[in-house]
PDB file of C-alpha atoms in Angstrom:
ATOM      1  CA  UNK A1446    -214.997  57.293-116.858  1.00  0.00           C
ATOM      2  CA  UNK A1447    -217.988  58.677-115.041  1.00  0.00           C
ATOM      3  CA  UNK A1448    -217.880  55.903-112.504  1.00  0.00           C
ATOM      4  CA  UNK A1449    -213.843  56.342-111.894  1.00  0.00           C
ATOM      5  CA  UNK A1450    -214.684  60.185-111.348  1.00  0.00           C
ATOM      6  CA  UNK A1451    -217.987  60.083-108.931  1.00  0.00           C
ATOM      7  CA  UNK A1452    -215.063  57.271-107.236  1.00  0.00           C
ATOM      8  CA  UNK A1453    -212.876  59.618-106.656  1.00  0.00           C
ATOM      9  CA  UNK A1454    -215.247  62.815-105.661  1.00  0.00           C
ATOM     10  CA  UNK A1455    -216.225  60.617-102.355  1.00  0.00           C
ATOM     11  CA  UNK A1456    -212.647  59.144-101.784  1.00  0.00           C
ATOM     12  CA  UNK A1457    -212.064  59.562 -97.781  1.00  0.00           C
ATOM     13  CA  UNK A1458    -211.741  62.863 -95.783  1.00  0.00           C
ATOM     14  CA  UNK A1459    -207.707  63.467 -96.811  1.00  0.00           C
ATOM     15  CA  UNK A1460    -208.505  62.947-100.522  1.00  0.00           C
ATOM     16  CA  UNK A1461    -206.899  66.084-102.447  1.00  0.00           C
ATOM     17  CA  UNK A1462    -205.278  67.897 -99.017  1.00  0.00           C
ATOM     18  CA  UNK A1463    -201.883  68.810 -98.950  1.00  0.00           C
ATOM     19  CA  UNK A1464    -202.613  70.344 -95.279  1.00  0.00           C
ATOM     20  CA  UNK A1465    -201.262  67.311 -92.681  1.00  0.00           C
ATOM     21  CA  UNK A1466    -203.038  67.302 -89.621  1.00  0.00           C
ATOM     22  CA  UNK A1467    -203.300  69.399 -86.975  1.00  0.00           C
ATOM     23  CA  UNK A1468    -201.465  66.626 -84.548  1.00  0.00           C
ATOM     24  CA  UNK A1469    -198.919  64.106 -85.261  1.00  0.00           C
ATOM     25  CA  UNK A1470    -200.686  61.236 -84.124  1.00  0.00           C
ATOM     26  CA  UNK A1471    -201.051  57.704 -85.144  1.00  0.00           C
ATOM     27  CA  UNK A1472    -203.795  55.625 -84.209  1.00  0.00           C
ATOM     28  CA  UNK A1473    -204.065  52.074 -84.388  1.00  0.00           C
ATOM     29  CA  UNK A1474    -206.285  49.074 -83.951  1.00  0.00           C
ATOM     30  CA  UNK A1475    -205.107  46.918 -81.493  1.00  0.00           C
ATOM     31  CA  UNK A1476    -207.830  44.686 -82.148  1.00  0.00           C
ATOM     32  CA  UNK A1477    -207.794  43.298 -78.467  1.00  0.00           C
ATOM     33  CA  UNK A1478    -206.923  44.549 -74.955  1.00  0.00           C
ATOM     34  CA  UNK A1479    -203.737  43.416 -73.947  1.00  0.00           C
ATOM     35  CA  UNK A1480    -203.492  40.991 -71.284  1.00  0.00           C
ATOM     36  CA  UNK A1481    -200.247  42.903 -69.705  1.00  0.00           C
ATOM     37  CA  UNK A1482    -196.949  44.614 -70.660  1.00  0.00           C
ATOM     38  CA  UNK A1483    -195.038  42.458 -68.920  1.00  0.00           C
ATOM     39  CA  UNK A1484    -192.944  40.139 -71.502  1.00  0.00           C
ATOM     40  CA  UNK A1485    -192.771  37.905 -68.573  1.00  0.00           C
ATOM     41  CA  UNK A1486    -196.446  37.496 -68.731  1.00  0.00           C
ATOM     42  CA  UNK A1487    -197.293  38.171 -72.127  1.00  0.00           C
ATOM     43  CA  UNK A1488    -198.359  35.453 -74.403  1.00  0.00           C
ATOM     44  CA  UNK A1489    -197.774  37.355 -77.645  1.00  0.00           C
ATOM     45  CA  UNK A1490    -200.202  38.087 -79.735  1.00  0.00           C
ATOM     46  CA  UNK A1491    -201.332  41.749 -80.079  1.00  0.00           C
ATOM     47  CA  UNK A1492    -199.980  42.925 -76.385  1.00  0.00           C
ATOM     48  CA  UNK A1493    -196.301  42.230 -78.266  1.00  0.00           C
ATOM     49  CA  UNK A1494    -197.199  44.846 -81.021  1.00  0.00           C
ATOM     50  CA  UNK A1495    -197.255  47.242 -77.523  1.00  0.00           C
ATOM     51  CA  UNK A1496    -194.382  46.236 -75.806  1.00  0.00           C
ATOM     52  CA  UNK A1497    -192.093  46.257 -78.616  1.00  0.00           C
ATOM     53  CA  UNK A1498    -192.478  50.317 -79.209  1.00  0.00           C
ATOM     54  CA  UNK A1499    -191.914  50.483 -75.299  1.00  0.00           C
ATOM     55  CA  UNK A1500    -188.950  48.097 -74.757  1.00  0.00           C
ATOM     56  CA  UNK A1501    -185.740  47.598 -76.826  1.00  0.00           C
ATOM     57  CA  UNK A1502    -184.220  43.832 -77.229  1.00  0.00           C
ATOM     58  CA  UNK A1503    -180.530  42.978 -77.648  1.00  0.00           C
ATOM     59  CA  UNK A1504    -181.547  43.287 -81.368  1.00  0.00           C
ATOM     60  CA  UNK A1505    -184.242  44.452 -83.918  1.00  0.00           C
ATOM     61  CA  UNK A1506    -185.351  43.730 -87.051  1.00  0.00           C
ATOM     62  CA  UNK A1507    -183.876  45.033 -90.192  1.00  0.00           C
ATOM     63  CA  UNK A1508    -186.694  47.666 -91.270  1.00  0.00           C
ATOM     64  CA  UNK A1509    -185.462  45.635 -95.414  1.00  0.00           C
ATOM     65  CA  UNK A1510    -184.089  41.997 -94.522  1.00  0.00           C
ATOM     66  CA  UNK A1511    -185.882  41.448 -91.161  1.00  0.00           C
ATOM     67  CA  UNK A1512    -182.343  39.828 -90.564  1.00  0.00           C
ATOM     68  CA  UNK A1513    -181.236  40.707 -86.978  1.00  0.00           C
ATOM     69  CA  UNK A1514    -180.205  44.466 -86.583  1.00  0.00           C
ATOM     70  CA  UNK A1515    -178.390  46.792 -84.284  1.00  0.00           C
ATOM     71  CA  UNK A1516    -180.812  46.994 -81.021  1.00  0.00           C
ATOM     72  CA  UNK A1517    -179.349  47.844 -77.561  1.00  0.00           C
ATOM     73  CA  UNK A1518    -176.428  45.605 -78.892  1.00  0.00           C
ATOM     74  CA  UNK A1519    -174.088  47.255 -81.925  1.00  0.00           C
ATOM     75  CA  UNK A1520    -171.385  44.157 -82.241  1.00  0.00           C
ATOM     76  CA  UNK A1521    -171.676  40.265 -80.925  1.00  0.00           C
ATOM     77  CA  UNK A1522    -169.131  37.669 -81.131  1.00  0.00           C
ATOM     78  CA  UNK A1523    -169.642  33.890 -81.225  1.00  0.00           C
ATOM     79  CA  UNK A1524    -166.909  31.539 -80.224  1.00  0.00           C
ATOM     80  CA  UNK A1525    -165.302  28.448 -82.651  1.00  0.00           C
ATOM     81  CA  UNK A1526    -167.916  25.830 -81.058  1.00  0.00           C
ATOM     82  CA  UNK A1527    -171.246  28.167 -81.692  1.00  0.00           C
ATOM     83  CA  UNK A1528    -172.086  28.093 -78.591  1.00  0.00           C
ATOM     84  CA  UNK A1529    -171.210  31.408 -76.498  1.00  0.00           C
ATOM     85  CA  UNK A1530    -172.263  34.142 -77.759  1.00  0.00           C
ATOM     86  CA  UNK A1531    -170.691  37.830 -76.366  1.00  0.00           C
ATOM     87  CA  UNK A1532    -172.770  41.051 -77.414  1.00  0.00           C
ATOM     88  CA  UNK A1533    -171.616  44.572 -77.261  1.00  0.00           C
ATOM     89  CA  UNK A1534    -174.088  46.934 -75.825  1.00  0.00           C
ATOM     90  CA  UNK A1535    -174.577  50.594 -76.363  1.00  0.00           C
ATOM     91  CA  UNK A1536    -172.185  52.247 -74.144  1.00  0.00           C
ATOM     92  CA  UNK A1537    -169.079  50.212 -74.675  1.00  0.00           C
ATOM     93  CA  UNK A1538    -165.924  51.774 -75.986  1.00  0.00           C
ATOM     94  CA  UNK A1539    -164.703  49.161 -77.924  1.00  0.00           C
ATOM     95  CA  UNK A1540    -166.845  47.173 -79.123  1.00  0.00           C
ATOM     96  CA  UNK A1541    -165.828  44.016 -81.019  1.00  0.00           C
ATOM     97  CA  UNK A1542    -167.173  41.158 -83.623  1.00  0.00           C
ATOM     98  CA  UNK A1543    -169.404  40.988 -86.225  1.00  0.00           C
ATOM     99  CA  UNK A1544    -171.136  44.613 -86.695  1.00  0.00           C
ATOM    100  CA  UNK A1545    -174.984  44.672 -86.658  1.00  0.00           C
ATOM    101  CA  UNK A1546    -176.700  46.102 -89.530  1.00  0.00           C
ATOM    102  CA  UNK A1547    -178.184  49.118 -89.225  1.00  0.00           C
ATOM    103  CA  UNK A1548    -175.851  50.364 -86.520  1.00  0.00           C
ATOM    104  CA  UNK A1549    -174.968  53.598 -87.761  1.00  0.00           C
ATOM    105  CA  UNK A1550    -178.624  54.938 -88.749  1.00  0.00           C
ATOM    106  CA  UNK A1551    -179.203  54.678 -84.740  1.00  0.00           C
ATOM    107  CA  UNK A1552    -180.600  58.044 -83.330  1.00  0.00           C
ATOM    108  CA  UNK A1553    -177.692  59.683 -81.532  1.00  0.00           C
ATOM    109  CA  UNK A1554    -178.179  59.734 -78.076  1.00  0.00           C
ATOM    110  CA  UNK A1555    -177.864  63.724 -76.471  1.00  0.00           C
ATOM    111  CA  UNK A1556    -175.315  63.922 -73.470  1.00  0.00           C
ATOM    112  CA  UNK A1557    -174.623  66.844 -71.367  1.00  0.00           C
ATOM    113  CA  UNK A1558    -175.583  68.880 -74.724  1.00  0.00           C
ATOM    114  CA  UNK A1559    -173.806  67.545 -77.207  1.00  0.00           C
ATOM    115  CA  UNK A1560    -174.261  64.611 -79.973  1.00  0.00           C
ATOM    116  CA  UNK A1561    -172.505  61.243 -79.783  1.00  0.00           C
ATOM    117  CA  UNK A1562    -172.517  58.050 -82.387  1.00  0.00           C
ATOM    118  CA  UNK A1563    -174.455  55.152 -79.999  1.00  0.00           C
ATOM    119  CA  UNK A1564    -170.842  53.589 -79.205  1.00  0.00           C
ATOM    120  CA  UNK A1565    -169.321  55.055 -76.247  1.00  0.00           C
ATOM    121  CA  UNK A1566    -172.368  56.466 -74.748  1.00  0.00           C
ATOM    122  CA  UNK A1567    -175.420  54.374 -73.264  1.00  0.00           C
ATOM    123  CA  UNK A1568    -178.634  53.711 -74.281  1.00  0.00           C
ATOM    124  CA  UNK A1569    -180.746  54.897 -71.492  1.00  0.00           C
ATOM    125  CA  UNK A1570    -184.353  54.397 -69.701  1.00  0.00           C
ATOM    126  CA  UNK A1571    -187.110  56.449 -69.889  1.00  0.00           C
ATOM    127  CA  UNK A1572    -185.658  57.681 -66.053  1.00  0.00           C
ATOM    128  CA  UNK A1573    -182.503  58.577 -68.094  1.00  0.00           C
ATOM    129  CA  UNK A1574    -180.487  55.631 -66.055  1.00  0.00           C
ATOM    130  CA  UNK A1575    -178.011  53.632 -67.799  1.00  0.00           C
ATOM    131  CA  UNK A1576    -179.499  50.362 -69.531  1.00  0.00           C
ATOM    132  CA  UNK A1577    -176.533  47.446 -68.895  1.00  0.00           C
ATOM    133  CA  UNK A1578    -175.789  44.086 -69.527  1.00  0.00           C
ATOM    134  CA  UNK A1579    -176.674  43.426 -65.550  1.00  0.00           C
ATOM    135  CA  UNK A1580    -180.410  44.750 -66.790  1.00  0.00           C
ATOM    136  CA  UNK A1581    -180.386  41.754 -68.873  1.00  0.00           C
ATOM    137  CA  UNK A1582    -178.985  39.175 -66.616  1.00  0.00           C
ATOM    138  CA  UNK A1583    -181.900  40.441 -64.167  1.00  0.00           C
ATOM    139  CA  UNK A1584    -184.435  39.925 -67.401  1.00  0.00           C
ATOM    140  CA  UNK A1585    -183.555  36.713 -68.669  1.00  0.00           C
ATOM    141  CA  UNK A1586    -183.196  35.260 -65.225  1.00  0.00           C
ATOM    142  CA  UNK A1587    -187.086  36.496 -64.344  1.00  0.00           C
ATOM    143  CA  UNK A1588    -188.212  34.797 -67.317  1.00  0.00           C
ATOM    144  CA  UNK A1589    -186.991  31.802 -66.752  1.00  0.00           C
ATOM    145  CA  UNK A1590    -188.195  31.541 -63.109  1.00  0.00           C
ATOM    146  CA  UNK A1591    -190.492  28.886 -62.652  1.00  0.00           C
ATOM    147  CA  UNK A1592    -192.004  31.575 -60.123  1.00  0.00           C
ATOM    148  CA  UNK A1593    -192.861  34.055 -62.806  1.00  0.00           C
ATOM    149  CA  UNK A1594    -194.672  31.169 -64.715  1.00  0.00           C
ATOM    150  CA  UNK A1595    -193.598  32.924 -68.119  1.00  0.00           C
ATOM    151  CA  UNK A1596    -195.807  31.446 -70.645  1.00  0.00           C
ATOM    152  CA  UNK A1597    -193.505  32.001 -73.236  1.00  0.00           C
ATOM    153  CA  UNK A1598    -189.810  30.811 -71.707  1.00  0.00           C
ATOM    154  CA  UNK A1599    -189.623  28.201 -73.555  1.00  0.00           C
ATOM    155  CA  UNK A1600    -187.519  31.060 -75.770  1.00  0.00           C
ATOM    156  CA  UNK A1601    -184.975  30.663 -73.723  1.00  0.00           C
ATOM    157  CA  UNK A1602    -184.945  27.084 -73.797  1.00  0.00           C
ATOM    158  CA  UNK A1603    -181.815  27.000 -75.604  1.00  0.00           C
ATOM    159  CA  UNK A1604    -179.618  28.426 -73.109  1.00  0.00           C
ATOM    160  CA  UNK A1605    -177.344  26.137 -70.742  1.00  0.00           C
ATOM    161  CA  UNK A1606    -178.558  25.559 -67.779  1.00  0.00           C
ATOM    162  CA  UNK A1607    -177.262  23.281 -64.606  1.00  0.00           C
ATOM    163  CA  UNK A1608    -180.451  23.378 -62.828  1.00  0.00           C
ATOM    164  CA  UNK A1609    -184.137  24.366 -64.519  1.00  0.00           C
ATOM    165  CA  UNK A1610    -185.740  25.065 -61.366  1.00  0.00           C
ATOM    166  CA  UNK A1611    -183.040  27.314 -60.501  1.00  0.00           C
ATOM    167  CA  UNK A1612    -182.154  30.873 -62.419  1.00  0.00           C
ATOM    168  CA  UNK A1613    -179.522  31.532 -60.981  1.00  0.00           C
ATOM    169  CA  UNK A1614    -177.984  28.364 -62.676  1.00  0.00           C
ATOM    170  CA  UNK A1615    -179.075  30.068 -66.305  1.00  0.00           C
ATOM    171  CA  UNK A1616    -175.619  30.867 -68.287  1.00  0.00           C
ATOM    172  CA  UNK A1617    -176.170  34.380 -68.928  1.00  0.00           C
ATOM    173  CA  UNK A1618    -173.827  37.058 -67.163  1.00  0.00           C
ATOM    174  CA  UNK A1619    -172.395  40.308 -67.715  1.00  0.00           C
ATOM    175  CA  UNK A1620    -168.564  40.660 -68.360  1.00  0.00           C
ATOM    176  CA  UNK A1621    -169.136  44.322 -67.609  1.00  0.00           C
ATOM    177  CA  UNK A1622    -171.161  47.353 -67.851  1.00  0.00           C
ATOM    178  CA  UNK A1623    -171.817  46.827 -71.361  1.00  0.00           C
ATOM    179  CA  UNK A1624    -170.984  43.147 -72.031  1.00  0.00           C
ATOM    180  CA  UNK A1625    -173.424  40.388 -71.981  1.00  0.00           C
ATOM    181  CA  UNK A1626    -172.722  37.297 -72.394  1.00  0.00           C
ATOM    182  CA  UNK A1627    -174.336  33.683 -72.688  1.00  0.00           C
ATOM    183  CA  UNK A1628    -173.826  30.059 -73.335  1.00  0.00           C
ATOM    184  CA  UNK A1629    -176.283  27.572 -75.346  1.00  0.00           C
ATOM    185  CA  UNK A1630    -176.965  23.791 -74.345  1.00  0.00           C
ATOM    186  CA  UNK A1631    -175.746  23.329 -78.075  1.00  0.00           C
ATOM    187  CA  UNK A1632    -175.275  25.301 -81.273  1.00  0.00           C
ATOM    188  CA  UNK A1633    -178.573  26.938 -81.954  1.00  0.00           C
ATOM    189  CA  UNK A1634    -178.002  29.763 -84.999  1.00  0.00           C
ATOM    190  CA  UNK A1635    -181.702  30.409 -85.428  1.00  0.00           C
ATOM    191  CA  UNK A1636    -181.690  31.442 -81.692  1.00  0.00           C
ATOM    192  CA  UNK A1637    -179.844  34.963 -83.116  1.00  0.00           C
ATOM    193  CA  UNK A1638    -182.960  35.475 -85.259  1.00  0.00           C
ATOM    194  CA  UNK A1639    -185.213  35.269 -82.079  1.00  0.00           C
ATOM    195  CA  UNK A1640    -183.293  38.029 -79.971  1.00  0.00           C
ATOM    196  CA  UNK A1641    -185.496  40.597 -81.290  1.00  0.00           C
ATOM    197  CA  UNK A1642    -188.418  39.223 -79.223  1.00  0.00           C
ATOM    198  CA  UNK A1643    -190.413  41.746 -76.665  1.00  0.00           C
ATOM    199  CA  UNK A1644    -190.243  38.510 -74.555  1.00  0.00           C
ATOM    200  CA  UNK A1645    -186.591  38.935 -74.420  1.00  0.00           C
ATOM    201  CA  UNK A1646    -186.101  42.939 -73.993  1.00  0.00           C
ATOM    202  CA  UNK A1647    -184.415  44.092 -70.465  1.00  0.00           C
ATOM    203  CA  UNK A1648    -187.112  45.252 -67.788  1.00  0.00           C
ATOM    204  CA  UNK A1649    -186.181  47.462 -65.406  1.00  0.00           C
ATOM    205  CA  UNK A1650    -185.528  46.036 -61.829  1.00  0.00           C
ATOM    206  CA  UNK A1651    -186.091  48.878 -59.738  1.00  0.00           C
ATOM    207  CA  UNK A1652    -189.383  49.213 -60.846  1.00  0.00           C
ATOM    208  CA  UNK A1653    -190.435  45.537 -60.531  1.00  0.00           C
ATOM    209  CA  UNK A1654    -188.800  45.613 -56.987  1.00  0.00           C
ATOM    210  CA  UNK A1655    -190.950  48.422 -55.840  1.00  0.00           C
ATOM    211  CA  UNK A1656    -193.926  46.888 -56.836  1.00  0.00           C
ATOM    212  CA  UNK A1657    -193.218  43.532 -55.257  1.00  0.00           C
ATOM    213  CA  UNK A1658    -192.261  45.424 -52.275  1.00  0.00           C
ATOM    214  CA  UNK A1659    -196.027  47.261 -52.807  1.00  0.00           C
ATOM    215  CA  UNK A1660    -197.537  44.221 -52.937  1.00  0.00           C
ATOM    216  CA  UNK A1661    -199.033  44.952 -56.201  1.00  0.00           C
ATOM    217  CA  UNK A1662    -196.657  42.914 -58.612  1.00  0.00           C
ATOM    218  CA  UNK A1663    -198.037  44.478 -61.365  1.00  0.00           C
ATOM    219  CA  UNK A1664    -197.950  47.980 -60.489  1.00  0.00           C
ATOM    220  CA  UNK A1665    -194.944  48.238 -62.468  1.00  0.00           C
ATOM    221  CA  UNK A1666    -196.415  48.313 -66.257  1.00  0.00           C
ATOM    222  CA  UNK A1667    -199.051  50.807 -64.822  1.00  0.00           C
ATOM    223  CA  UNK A1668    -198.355  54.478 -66.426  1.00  0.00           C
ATOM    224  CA  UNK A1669    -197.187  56.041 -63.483  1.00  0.00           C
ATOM    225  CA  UNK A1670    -194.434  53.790 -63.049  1.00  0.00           C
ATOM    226  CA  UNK A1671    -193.659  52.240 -66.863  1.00  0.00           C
ATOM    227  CA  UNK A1672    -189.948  52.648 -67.100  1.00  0.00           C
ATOM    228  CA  UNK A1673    -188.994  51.789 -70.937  1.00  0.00           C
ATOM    229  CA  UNK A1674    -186.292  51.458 -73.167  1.00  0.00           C
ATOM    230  CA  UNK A1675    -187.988  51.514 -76.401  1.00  0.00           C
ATOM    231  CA  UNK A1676    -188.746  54.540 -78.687  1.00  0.00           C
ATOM    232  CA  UNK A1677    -192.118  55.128 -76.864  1.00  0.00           C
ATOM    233  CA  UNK A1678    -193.152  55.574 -73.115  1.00  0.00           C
ATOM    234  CA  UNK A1679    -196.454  54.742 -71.648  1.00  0.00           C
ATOM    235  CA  UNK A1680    -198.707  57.707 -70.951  1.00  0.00           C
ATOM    236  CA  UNK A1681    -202.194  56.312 -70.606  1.00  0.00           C
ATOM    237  CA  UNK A1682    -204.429  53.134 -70.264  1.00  0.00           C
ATOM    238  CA  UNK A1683    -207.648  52.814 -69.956  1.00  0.00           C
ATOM    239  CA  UNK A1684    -208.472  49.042 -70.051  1.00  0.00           C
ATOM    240  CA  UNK A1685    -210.766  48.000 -72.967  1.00  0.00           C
ATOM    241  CA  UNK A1686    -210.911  51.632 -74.299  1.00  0.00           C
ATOM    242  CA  UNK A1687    -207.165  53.013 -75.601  1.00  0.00           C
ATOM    243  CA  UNK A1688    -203.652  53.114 -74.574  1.00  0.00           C
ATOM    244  CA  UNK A1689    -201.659  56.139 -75.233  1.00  0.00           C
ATOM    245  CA  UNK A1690    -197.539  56.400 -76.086  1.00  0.00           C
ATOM    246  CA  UNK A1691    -195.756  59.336 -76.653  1.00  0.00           C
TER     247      UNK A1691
END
């Protein structure tokens, strides 16, 4: 018993407070500097833990099942031979298909000052713009670019394509605003479970077409110019020291 007690006496700093800290921060242990924020470039691994509080995928993970969940995408539909697949964004009116879990615990998004349920209204960037399904034709069709040398598109080897050296030739294409739509070489089910992926999140286009027009390709997942979709924006990095998100 006197063990257990002189235990407890020196338990860390918190032990016995009721008084949270003075700031609401979090701080974790990376354990390694990221290579990049780019999915494009990314290679997993710890830089994924990053960009998946900064960028939003077509679908997340149930916080309970880890079973695919209501991301940028409330709704999908998959036709009679498995292999095109049609999901709903955020933003469309009517969506249709098989409901996402954890759709209706999304935040509700603020517009012109008043609260809306995520269908009907947009999920937006960090520069308040519209995220669409073109954001995610743009996306998919970078990653599989044999120009951006994505380490990791082999994720998207399951999607029909007419011409591999070509991504323009990938079957992914927007139906409208809020409609995206693609085909697979074959039924793949598992490929649902995968959408969640950082690899796979929209990027925004303006951004990366400033910086190519800069010169500096990578200027785009610098602070100043981070444009995200996720829960978290980019305020500071200093390389090998700490990045910040807000």
């Amino acid at each position: 018993a006197s063990l257990a007690l002189a235990g407890c006496a020196t338990a860390g700093p918190y032990f016995g407070r009721t008084v949270p800290p003075r700031y609401r921060r979090l701080v974790h242990s990376n354990g390694e500097e990221p290579g990049t924020l780019d999915p494009a470039q990314s290679v997993g691994a710890n830089s994924e833990i990053i960009m998946g509080m900064l960028l939003d995928s077509l679908t997340a993970l149930h916080p309970v099942t880890l079973e695919p969940a209501a991301g940028l995408a409330t709704h999908y539909e998959v036709d009679s031979c498995g292999t095109r697949y049609t999901f709903y964004l955020r933003g469309h009116s009517k969506p249709r298909g098989t409901r996402l879990p954890n759709r209706d615990s999304l935040p509700a998004e603020i517009s012109r000052g008043r609260k809306a349920r995520p269908d009907g209204i947009p999920a937006v960037w960090s520069d308040n713009g519209p995220i669409t399904a073109h954001d995610f034709v743009f996306s998919w069709r970078r990653f599989a670019d044999p120009a951006t040398a994505a380490p990791m598109a082999f994720y998207l080897a399951p999607i029909h394509t007419t011409d591999a050296k070509d991504p323009s030739a990938l079957a992914v294409r927007a139906i409208d605003d809020f409609t995206f739509q693609f085909d697979l070489a074959s039924p793949t089910p598992s490929f649902l479970k995968l959408l969640w992926q950082p690899f796979l999140a929209a990027v925004h286009r303006p951004s990366i077409e400033a910086a190519r027009r800069s010169g500096r390709v990578s200027q785009w997942t610098e602070p100043p110019h981070y444009v995200s979709s996720g829960a978290f924006v980019l305020r500071e990095w200093k390389p090998y020291h700490r990045i910040a998100l807000a």
